Amino acid sequence: MLKGIKDYSVEEVGLWVTAQGLDPSKFVSEGVDGELLLSLSIDDFKNDLGLSSLQAKKVMKNIEFSKNLAGDGGGGEDDEKVKELEAKVETLEDDVKAKDAEIAELKKKMEELKMGKQKTVAPTPTPAPKPAPAPAPRQHRGPGVVGGAARGAAGGAMRGAIAGAILPGMDAADGAAAGAAVGATTGGLRGIRGRRRFG
């Protein structure tokens, strides 16, 4: 590592000033060592050491450059930032490698699936034969004459019994008998009509 500028002796400051293309005699005669050199301002260089404004700016710029080069003042903070950034870069590079490996594995699986599909191509299914047409639904023929009469008699008896119980001067049994007779006749007639329609 380079020697820090603040540790320069008077003679080393003279050599450093000579390397800048300036006359070191005033620096040496005033006893300017590295620590004093770092504390000087542009006005000090102009007024006390006889430099022009441009030369003073050049010296200030070169002091900063030398400090950074040697790791004096401010370099340590930059070093920490550099180390931190290098660690982040390394982590990101590892992440990218892991993702690349994952992508490669997925591509491999995809190719295997494609190859597997090509090997086991299922035969084209033949269409199933069309089912035979369903037989035409049978038309309902109705209960017939006897069935119609029986249904009519039962329904009529129930209605007649209700009417007989409600109406004055009639009892439920008489109403049921009358209702059954009327219902049987009506049901029988419906059965005959149904036979004619479907027959």
CSV table of C-alpha atoms in Angstrom, one decimal:
chain,number,residue,atom,x,y,z
A,1,MET,CA,0.0,0.0,0.0
A,2,LEU,CA,1.2,3.5,-0.8
A,3,LYS,CA,2.4,5.8,2.0
A,4,GLY,CA,-0.4,8.2,3.0
A,5,ILE,CA,0.2,11.9,2.0
A,6,LYS,CA,-0.2,13.0,5.6
A,7,ASP,CA,2.8,11.0,6.5
A,8,TYR,CA,5.1,12.7,4.0
A,9,SER,CA,8.2,14.4,5.3
A,10,VAL,CA,9.2,18.0,4.1
A,11,GLU,CA,11.6,16.4,1.6
A,12,GLU,CA,8.9,14.0,0.3
A,13,VAL,CA,6.5,17.0,-0.1
A,14,GLY,CA,9.2,18.7,-2.1
A,15,LEU,CA,9.5,15.7,-4.4
A,16,TRP,CA,5.7,15.5,-4.7
A,17,VAL,CA,5.5,19.2,-5.6
A,18,THR,CA,8.3,18.7,-8.2
A,19,ALA,CA,6.3,15.8,-9.7
A,20,GLN,CA,3.4,18.4,-10.2
A,21,GLY,CA,5.7,20.5,-12.3
A,22,LEU,CA,6.1,23.2,-9.7
A,23,ASP,CA,9.1,24.7,-7.9
A,24,PRO,CA,9.4,23.1,-4.4
A,25,SER,CA,11.7,25.6,-2.8
A,26,LYS,CA,9.0,27.7,-1.1
A,27,PHE,CA,7.4,24.5,0.3
A,28,VAL,CA,10.7,23.2,1.6
A,29,SER,CA,11.8,26.6,3.1
A,30,GLU,CA,8.4,27.0,4.9
A,31,GLY,CA,8.7,23.4,6.2
A,32,VAL,CA,5.5,22.1,4.7
A,33,ASP,CA,5.2,18.4,5.5
A,34,GLY,CA,2.3,16.1,4.6
A,35,GLU,CA,0.1,16.9,7.5
A,36,LEU,CA,0.5,20.7,6.9
A,37,LEU,CA,0.0,20.2,3.2
A,38,LEU,CA,-3.4,18.6,3.8
A,39,SER,CA,-4.5,21.6,6.0
A,40,LEU,CA,-3.7,24.3,3.4
A,41,SER,CA,-6.4,26.1,1.4
A,42,ILE,CA,-6.3,27.6,-2.1
A,43,ASP,CA,-5.7,31.0,-0.5
A,44,ASP,CA,-2.8,29.6,1.5
A,45,PHE,CA,-1.2,28.2,-1.6
A,46,LYS,CA,-1.6,31.6,-3.4
A,47,ASN,CA,-0.7,34.0,-0.6
A,48,ASP,CA,1.9,32.1,1.5
A,49,LEU,CA,3.5,29.8,-1.1
A,50,GLY,CA,3.3,32.1,-4.2
A,51,LEU,CA,1.2,29.9,-6.5
A,52,SER,CA,-1.2,31.2,-9.1
A,53,SER,CA,-4.9,30.5,-8.8
A,54,LEU,CA,-4.6,27.8,-11.5
A,55,GLN,CA,-1.6,26.2,-9.8
A,56,ALA,CA,-3.3,26.2,-6.4
A,57,LYS,CA,-6.4,24.5,-7.9
A,58,LYS,CA,-4.1,21.9,-9.6
A,59,VAL,CA,-2.3,21.2,-6.3
A,60,MET,CA,-5.7,20.8,-4.4
A,61,LYS,CA,-6.9,18.4,-7.1
A,62,ASN,CA,-3.7,16.3,-6.9
A,63,ILE,CA,-3.9,16.2,-3.1
A,64,GLU,CA,-7.3,14.7,-3.3
A,65,PHE,CA,-6.2,12.3,-6.0
A,66,SER,CA,-3.2,11.2,-3.9
A,67,LYS,CA,-5.3,10.8,-0.8
A,68,ASN,CA,-7.7,8.5,-2.6
A,69,LEU,CA,-4.9,6.6,-4.2
A,70,ALA,CA,-3.1,6.0,-0.9
A,71,GLY,CA,-6.4,5.3,0.9
A,72,ASP,CA,-6.2,8.4,3.1
A,73,GLY,CA,-9.3,10.2,4.0
A,74,GLY,CA,-12.5,9.0,2.4
A,75,GLY,CA,-11.0,5.9,0.8
A,76,GLY,CA,-12.1,3.6,3.6
A,77,GLU,CA,-15.8,4.5,3.1
A,78,ASP,CA,-15.5,3.8,-0.6
A,79,ASP,CA,-13.8,0.5,0.1
A,80,GLU,CA,-16.8,-0.5,2.3
A,81,LYS,CA,-19.2,0.5,-0.5
A,82,VAL,CA,-17.1,-1.5,-3.0
A,83,LYS,CA,-17.1,-4.6,-0.8
A,84,GLU,CA,-20.9,-4.2,-0.2
A,85,LEU,CA,-21.5,-3.9,-3.9
A,86,GLU,CA,-19.2,-6.9,-4.7
A,87,ALA,CA,-21.2,-9.0,-2.2
A,88,LYS,CA,-24.5,-7.9,-3.9
A,89,VAL,CA,-23.1,-8.7,-7.3
A,90,GLU,CA,-22.0,-12.1,-6.1
A,91,THR,CA,-25.4,-12.9,-4.6
A,92,LEU,CA,-27.1,-11.8,-7.9
A,93,GLU,CA,-24.7,-13.9,-9.9
A,94,ASP,CA,-25.6,-16.9,-7.8
A,95,ASP,CA,-29.3,-16.2,-8.2
A,96,VAL,CA,-28.9,-16.0,-11.9
A,97,LYS,CA,-26.9,-19.3,-12.0
A,98,ALA,CA,-29.7,-20.9,-10.0
A,99,LYS,CA,-32.4,-19.6,-12.3
A,100,ASP,CA,-30.4,-20.7,-15.4
A,101,ALA,CA,-30.2,-24.2,-13.9
A,102,GLU,CA,-33.9,-24.1,-13.2
A,103,ILE,CA,-34.7,-23.0,-16.7
A,104,ALA,CA,-32.4,-25.7,-18.2
A,105,GLU,CA,-34.2,-28.3,-16.1
A,106,LEU,CA,-37.6,-27.1,-17.1
A,107,LYS,CA,-36.6,-27.1,-20.8
A,108,LYS,CA,-35.3,-30.7,-20.4
A,109,LYS,CA,-38.6,-31.8,-18.9
A,110,MET,CA,-40.5,-30.0,-21.6
A,111,GLU,CA,-38.5,-31.9,-24.3
A,112,GLU,CA,-39.1,-35.2,-22.5
A,113,LEU,CA,-42.8,-34.6,-22.5
A,114,LYS,CA,-42.8,-33.7,-26.2
A,115,MET,CA,-40.8,-36.8,-27.0
A,116,GLY,CA,-43.1,-38.9,-24.8
A,117,LYS,CA,-46.1,-37.6,-26.7
A,118,GLN,CA,-44.6,-38.4,-30.0
A,119,LYS,CA,-43.8,-42.0,-29.0
A,120,THR,CA,-47.3,-42.7,-27.6
A,121,VAL,CA,-49.5,-41.0,-30.1
A,122,ALA,CA,-52.9,-42.4,-29.5
A,123,PRO,CA,-54.8,-43.8,-32.5
A,124,THR,CA,-57.5,-41.6,-33.8
A,125,PRO,CA,-60.7,-42.8,-32.2
A,126,THR,CA,-63.3,-44.1,-34.5
A,127,PRO,CA,-66.7,-42.5,-34.1
A,128,ALA,CA,-69.1,-44.6,-32.2
A,129,PRO,CA,-71.9,-46.1,-34.2
A,130,LYS,CA,-75.1,-44.1,-34.1
A,131,PRO,CA,-77.7,-45.7,-31.9
A,132,ALA,CA,-80.8,-47.1,-33.5
A,133,PRO,CA,-83.7,-44.7,-33.4
A,134,ALA,CA,-85.8,-45.1,-30.4
A,135,PRO,CA,-89.2,-46.7,-31.0
A,136,ALA,CA,-92.0,-44.3,-31.3
A,137,PRO,CA,-93.7,-43.8,-28.0
A,138,ARG,CA,-96.9,-45.8,-27.5
A,139,GLN,CA,-99.9,-43.7,-27.3
A,140,HIS,CA,-101.7,-44.0,-24.2
A,141,ARG,CA,-105.0,-45.7,-24.7
A,142,GLY,CA,-106.8,-44.8,-21.6
A,143,PRO,CA,-108.4,-47.1,-19.0
A,144,GLY,CA,-111.1,-48.6,-21.2
A,145,VAL,CA,-114.8,-48.9,-20.5
A,146,VAL,CA,-114.7,-51.0,-17.3
A,147,GLY,CA,-111.7,-49.1,-15.9
A,148,GLY,CA,-113.4,-45.8,-16.7
A,149,ALA,CA,-116.6,-46.8,-15.1
A,150,ALA,CA,-114.7,-48.0,-11.9
A,151,ARG,CA,-112.7,-44.8,-11.7
A,152,GLY,CA,-115.8,-42.7,-12.3
A,153,ALA,CA,-117.8,-44.6,-9.7
A,154,ALA,CA,-115.1,-44.1,-7.0
A,155,GLY,CA,-114.7,-40.4,-7.8
A,156,GLY,CA,-118.5,-39.9,-8.0
A,157,ALA,CA,-119.1,-41.8,-4.7
A,158,MET,CA,-116.6,-39.5,-2.9
A,159,ARG,CA,-118.2,-36.3,-4.4
A,160,GLY,CA,-121.7,-37.6,-3.6
A,161,ALA,CA,-120.8,-38.4,0.0
A,162,ILE,CA,-119.5,-34.9,0.5
A,163,ALA,CA,-122.5,-33.4,-1.2
A,164,GLY,CA,-124.9,-35.6,0.9
A,165,ALA,CA,-123.3,-34.6,4.1
A,166,ILE,CA,-123.5,-30.9,3.2
A,167,LEU,CA,-127.0,-30.7,1.7
A,168,PRO,CA,-130.0,-30.7,4.0
A,169,GLY,CA,-132.4,-33.7,3.8
A,170,MET,CA,-129.7,-36.0,2.4
A,171,ASP,CA,-127.2,-38.2,4.2
A,172,ALA,CA,-123.7,-39.1,3.1
A,173,ALA,CA,-124.6,-42.7,2.2
A,174,ASP,CA,-127.4,-41.6,-0.2
A,175,GLY,CA,-125.1,-39.0,-1.7
A,176,ALA,CA,-122.3,-41.6,-2.2
A,177,ALA,CA,-124.7,-44.0,-3.9
A,178,ALA,CA,-126.0,-41.3,-6.3
A,179,GLY,CA,-122.5,-40.0,-6.9
A,180,ALA,CA,-121.2,-43.5,-7.7
A,181,ALA,CA,-124.0,-44.1,-10.2
A,182,VAL,CA,-123.4,-40.9,-12.0
A,183,GLY,CA,-119.6,-41.3,-11.9
A,184,ALA,CA,-119.7,-44.8,-13.3
A,185,THR,CA,-121.8,-43.7,-16.2
A,186,THR,CA,-119.6,-40.8,-17.0
A,187,GLY,CA,-116.4,-42.9,-16.6
A,188,GLY,CA,-117.8,-45.6,-18.9
A,189,LEU,CA,-118.7,-43.1,-21.6
A,190,ARG,CA,-115.1,-41.6,-21.4
A,191,GLY,CA,-113.7,-45.1,-21.8
A,192,ILE,CA,-115.8,-45.7,-25.0
A,193,ARG,CA,-114.7,-42.4,-26.4
A,194,GLY,CA,-111.1,-43.3,-25.7
A,195,ARG,CA,-111.4,-46.6,-27.6
A,196,ARG,CA,-112.8,-44.9,-30.6
A,197,ARG,CA,-110.0,-42.3,-30.7
A,198,PHE,CA,-107.1,-44.8,-30.4
A,199,GLY,CA,-108.7,-47.8,-31.9
